[in-house]
Amino acid sequence: ESIDMQSNLVCDADQASTWDAFAAFFMLGIFLTSDIYQAYRAIKLAFKTSVFNLMFADLAFVEVITALLSATISISQQLYVGHASDAIEVGVGLLFIRELSSRAYQGLRYNSKKRYMGFFVILTVTVLFGFSLSSSFSESHDI
């Protein structure tokens, strides 16, 4: 007896609803609206100053648009297979990673002074603490 494997391989995923898409893209819009507006203002102001400033303003705008496109593609892919909560999680997660650079910059500066040593000591302690908890958790839950 011959079994047709392709007829048994059926994807039961369904596209997410319009409301799911609205929620995911609304959160994306809330997160990126101010960045897009600031990048646009930077370009407008850079026209009045120098070519060097315009180049960096354009770079900032491209970075924001790239973040928008990558989050849109990731969200759309998750919505297409019917995972609305994953779509929101992926979009917010990508944008959270984008925010890490500004957080790191804020952590390095305090009262217009650079605080490299303190920043890296606390970062190292935090990472080691996370690893120690992760390894102790995985060791206690091995089956």
PDB file of C-alpha atoms in Angstrom:
ATOM      1  CA  GLU A   1       0.000   0.000   0.000  1.00  0.00           C
ATOM      2  CA  SER A   2       1.378   3.398  -1.017  1.00  0.00           C
ATOM      3  CA  ILE A   3       0.964   6.451   1.211  1.00  0.00           C
ATOM      4  CA  ASP A   4       0.858   9.890  -0.358  1.00  0.00           C
ATOM      5  CA  MET A   5       2.952  11.995   2.043  1.00  0.00           C
ATOM      6  CA  GLN A   6       2.130  15.342   0.434  1.00  0.00           C
ATOM      7  CA  SER A   7      -1.577  15.002   1.098  1.00  0.00           C
ATOM      8  CA  ASN A   8      -0.806  14.503   4.806  1.00  0.00           C
ATOM      9  CA  LEU A   9       1.327  17.644   5.031  1.00  0.00           C
ATOM     10  CA  VAL A  10      -1.261  20.364   5.402  1.00  0.00           C
ATOM     11  CA  CYS A  11      -0.586  23.647   7.162  1.00  0.00           C
ATOM     12  CA  ASP A  12      -3.407  24.544   9.508  1.00  0.00           C
ATOM     13  CA  ALA A  13      -2.174  28.118  10.125  1.00  0.00           C
ATOM     14  CA  ASP A  14      -4.565  30.889   9.274  1.00  0.00           C
ATOM     15  CA  GLN A  15      -3.937  34.557   8.680  1.00  0.00           C
ATOM     16  CA  ALA A  16      -4.504  36.839  11.645  1.00  0.00           C
ATOM     17  CA  SER A  17      -7.462  39.189  11.718  1.00  0.00           C
ATOM     18  CA  THR A  18      -7.426  42.834  10.702  1.00  0.00           C
ATOM     19  CA  TRP A  19      -7.636  43.848  14.369  1.00  0.00           C
ATOM     20  CA  ASP A  20      -4.510  41.828  15.158  1.00  0.00           C
ATOM     21  CA  ALA A  21      -2.663  43.592  12.357  1.00  0.00           C
ATOM     22  CA  PHE A  22      -3.959  46.964  13.567  1.00  0.00           C
ATOM     23  CA  ALA A  23      -2.712  46.282  17.115  1.00  0.00           C
ATOM     24  CA  ALA A  24       0.750  45.197  15.930  1.00  0.00           C
ATOM     25  CA  PHE A  25       1.253  48.081  13.501  1.00  0.00           C
ATOM     26  CA  PHE A  26      -0.265  50.618  15.914  1.00  0.00           C
ATOM     27  CA  MET A  27       2.330  49.654  18.534  1.00  0.00           C
ATOM     28  CA  LEU A  28       5.045  49.917  15.893  1.00  0.00           C
ATOM     29  CA  GLY A  29       3.754  53.349  14.899  1.00  0.00           C
ATOM     30  CA  ILE A  30       3.686  54.589  18.492  1.00  0.00           C
ATOM     31  CA  PHE A  31       7.264  53.482  18.953  1.00  0.00           C
ATOM     32  CA  LEU A  32       8.698  54.931  15.719  1.00  0.00           C
ATOM     33  CA  THR A  33       6.657  58.097  15.119  1.00  0.00           C
ATOM     34  CA  SER A  34       8.872  60.375  17.203  1.00  0.00           C
ATOM     35  CA  ASP A  35      12.052  58.907  15.687  1.00  0.00           C
ATOM     36  CA  ILE A  36      10.797  59.444  12.140  1.00  0.00           C
ATOM     37  CA  TYR A  37       9.762  63.004  12.992  1.00  0.00           C
ATOM     38  CA  GLN A  38      13.109  63.769  14.662  1.00  0.00           C
ATOM     39  CA  ALA A  39      15.047  62.349  11.704  1.00  0.00           C
ATOM     40  CA  TYR A  40      12.979  64.498   9.326  1.00  0.00           C
ATOM     41  CA  ARG A  41      13.608  67.613  11.440  1.00  0.00           C
ATOM     42  CA  ALA A  42      17.335  66.822  11.552  1.00  0.00           C
ATOM     43  CA  ILE A  43      17.446  66.702   7.753  1.00  0.00           C
ATOM     44  CA  LYS A  44      15.606  70.024   7.510  1.00  0.00           C
ATOM     45  CA  LEU A  45      18.003  71.667   9.973  1.00  0.00           C
ATOM     46  CA  ALA A  46      21.072  70.106   8.347  1.00  0.00           C
ATOM     47  CA  PHE A  47      20.265  71.795   5.023  1.00  0.00           C
ATOM     48  CA  LYS A  48      20.965  75.116   6.762  1.00  0.00           C
ATOM     49  CA  THR A  49      24.296  74.074   8.278  1.00  0.00           C
ATOM     50  CA  SER A  50      26.733  71.852   6.391  1.00  0.00           C
ATOM     51  CA  VAL A  51      27.036  68.894   4.063  1.00  0.00           C
ATOM     52  CA  PHE A  52      28.663  66.893   6.869  1.00  0.00           C
ATOM     53  CA  ASN A  53      25.631  67.423   9.124  1.00  0.00           C
ATOM     54  CA  LEU A  54      23.298  66.573   6.259  1.00  0.00           C
ATOM     55  CA  MET A  55      25.155  63.319   5.680  1.00  0.00           C
ATOM     56  CA  PHE A  56      24.684  62.235   9.297  1.00  0.00           C
ATOM     57  CA  ALA A  57      21.057  63.398   9.337  1.00  0.00           C
ATOM     58  CA  ASP A  58      20.419  61.288   6.238  1.00  0.00           C
ATOM     59  CA  LEU A  59      22.139  58.349   7.918  1.00  0.00           C
ATOM     60  CA  ALA A  60      19.855  58.723  10.948  1.00  0.00           C
ATOM     61  CA  PHE A  61      16.811  58.812   8.669  1.00  0.00           C
ATOM     62  CA  VAL A  62      17.955  55.682   6.812  1.00  0.00           C
ATOM     63  CA  GLU A  63      18.457  53.899  10.152  1.00  0.00           C
ATOM     64  CA  VAL A  64      14.910  54.728  11.261  1.00  0.00           C
ATOM     65  CA  ILE A  65      13.421  53.662   7.928  1.00  0.00           C
ATOM     66  CA  THR A  66      15.443  50.423   8.044  1.00  0.00           C
ATOM     67  CA  ALA A  67      14.076  49.725  11.527  1.00  0.00           C
ATOM     68  CA  LEU A  68      10.557  50.387  10.230  1.00  0.00           C
ATOM     69  CA  LEU A  69      11.011  48.070   7.255  1.00  0.00           C
ATOM     70  CA  SER A  70      12.573  45.212   9.226  1.00  0.00           C
ATOM     71  CA  ALA A  71       9.894  45.374  11.906  1.00  0.00           C
ATOM     72  CA  THR A  72       7.134  45.570   9.259  1.00  0.00           C
ATOM     73  CA  ILE A  73       8.491  42.524   7.431  1.00  0.00           C
ATOM     74  CA  SER A  74       8.818  40.521  10.654  1.00  0.00           C
ATOM     75  CA  ILE A  75       5.360  41.498  11.877  1.00  0.00           C
ATOM     76  CA  SER A  76       3.787  40.747   8.499  1.00  0.00           C
ATOM     77  CA  GLN A  77       5.360  37.297   8.389  1.00  0.00           C
ATOM     78  CA  GLN A  78       3.987  36.423  11.830  1.00  0.00           C
ATOM     79  CA  LEU A  79       0.532  37.780  10.942  1.00  0.00           C
ATOM     80  CA  TYR A  80       0.538  35.778   7.710  1.00  0.00           C
ATOM     81  CA  VAL A  81       0.884  32.497   9.591  1.00  0.00           C
ATOM     82  CA  GLY A  82      -1.725  33.550  12.157  1.00  0.00           C
ATOM     83  CA  HIS A  83       0.424  34.329  15.193  1.00  0.00           C
ATOM     84  CA  ALA A  84      -0.855  37.710  16.366  1.00  0.00           C
ATOM     85  CA  SER A  85       0.863  37.676  19.755  1.00  0.00           C
ATOM     86  CA  ASP A  86       4.140  36.625  18.128  1.00  0.00           C
ATOM     87  CA  ALA A  87       3.766  39.473  15.630  1.00  0.00           C
ATOM     88  CA  ILE A  88       3.554  42.016  18.432  1.00  0.00           C
ATOM     89  CA  GLU A  89       6.411  40.350  20.303  1.00  0.00           C
ATOM     90  CA  VAL A  90       8.684  40.298  17.239  1.00  0.00           C
ATOM     91  CA  GLY A  91       7.998  43.921  16.342  1.00  0.00           C
ATOM     92  CA  VAL A  92       8.514  45.242  19.843  1.00  0.00           C
ATOM     93  CA  GLY A  93      11.571  43.009  20.310  1.00  0.00           C
ATOM     94  CA  LEU A  94      13.287  44.335  17.188  1.00  0.00           C
ATOM     95  CA  LEU A  95      12.653  47.899  18.230  1.00  0.00           C
ATOM     96  CA  PHE A  96      13.840  47.178  21.775  1.00  0.00           C
ATOM     97  CA  ILE A  97      17.165  45.972  20.365  1.00  0.00           C
ATOM     98  CA  ARG A  98      17.377  49.231  18.428  1.00  0.00           C
ATOM     99  CA  GLU A  99      16.972  51.172  21.678  1.00  0.00           C
ATOM    100  CA  LEU A 100      19.912  49.419  23.360  1.00  0.00           C
ATOM    101  CA  SER A 101      22.436  51.736  21.705  1.00  0.00           C
ATOM    102  CA  SER A 102      20.838  54.866  23.154  1.00  0.00           C
ATOM    103  CA  ARG A 103      20.616  53.220  26.572  1.00  0.00           C
ATOM    104  CA  ALA A 104      24.286  52.286  26.434  1.00  0.00           C
ATOM    105  CA  TYR A 105      25.196  55.858  25.473  1.00  0.00           C
ATOM    106  CA  GLN A 106      23.156  57.224  28.383  1.00  0.00           C
ATOM    107  CA  GLY A 107      24.884  54.794  30.722  1.00  0.00           C
ATOM    108  CA  LEU A 108      28.316  55.920  29.586  1.00  0.00           C
ATOM    109  CA  ARG A 109      27.673  59.598  30.256  1.00  0.00           C
ATOM    110  CA  TYR A 110      26.677  61.355  33.441  1.00  0.00           C
ATOM    111  CA  ASN A 111      26.805  65.126  33.945  1.00  0.00           C
ATOM    112  CA  SER A 112      28.675  65.472  30.632  1.00  0.00           C
ATOM    113  CA  LYS A 113      31.428  63.126  31.878  1.00  0.00           C
ATOM    114  CA  LYS A 114      32.244  59.718  30.490  1.00  0.00           C
ATOM    115  CA  ARG A 115      31.889  56.887  33.004  1.00  0.00           C
ATOM    116  CA  TYR A 116      33.421  53.939  31.150  1.00  0.00           C
ATOM    117  CA  MET A 117      34.801  52.031  34.130  1.00  0.00           C
ATOM    118  CA  GLY A 118      31.614  52.084  36.211  1.00  0.00           C
ATOM    119  CA  PHE A 119      29.454  51.265  33.196  1.00  0.00           C
ATOM    120  CA  PHE A 120      31.524  48.234  32.180  1.00  0.00           C
ATOM    121  CA  VAL A 121      31.849  46.949  35.776  1.00  0.00           C
ATOM    122  CA  ILE A 122      28.075  47.030  36.272  1.00  0.00           C
ATOM    123  CA  LEU A 123      27.493  45.539  32.808  1.00  0.00           C
ATOM    124  CA  THR A 124      29.924  42.694  33.537  1.00  0.00           C
ATOM    125  CA  VAL A 125      28.362  41.966  36.940  1.00  0.00           C
ATOM    126  CA  THR A 126      24.880  41.972  35.393  1.00  0.00           C
ATOM    127  CA  VAL A 127      25.870  39.574  32.605  1.00  0.00           C
ATOM    128  CA  LEU A 128      27.670  37.219  35.009  1.00  0.00           C
ATOM    129  CA  PHE A 129      24.684  37.278  37.360  1.00  0.00           C
ATOM    130  CA  GLY A 130      22.360  36.364  34.481  1.00  0.00           C
ATOM    131  CA  PHE A 131      24.629  33.512  33.395  1.00  0.00           C
ATOM    132  CA  SER A 132      24.903  32.158  36.938  1.00  0.00           C
ATOM    133  CA  LEU A 133      21.135  32.150  37.399  1.00  0.00           C
ATOM    134  CA  SER A 134      20.599  30.633  33.970  1.00  0.00           C
ATOM    135  CA  SER A 135      23.072  27.804  34.550  1.00  0.00           C
ATOM    136  CA  SER A 136      21.773  27.060  38.055  1.00  0.00           C
ATOM    137  CA  PHE A 137      18.212  27.019  36.723  1.00  0.00           C
ATOM    138  CA  SER A 138      19.045  24.649  33.864  1.00  0.00           C
ATOM    139  CA  GLU A 139      20.993  22.322  36.188  1.00  0.00           C
ATOM    140  CA  SER A 140      18.100  22.055  38.638  1.00  0.00           C
ATOM    141  CA  HIS A 141      15.581  21.295  35.863  1.00  0.00           C
ATOM    142  CA  ASP A 142      17.503  18.644  33.928  1.00  0.00           C
ATOM    143  CA  ILE A 143      15.532  15.487  33.408  1.00  0.00           C
TER     144      ILE A 143
END
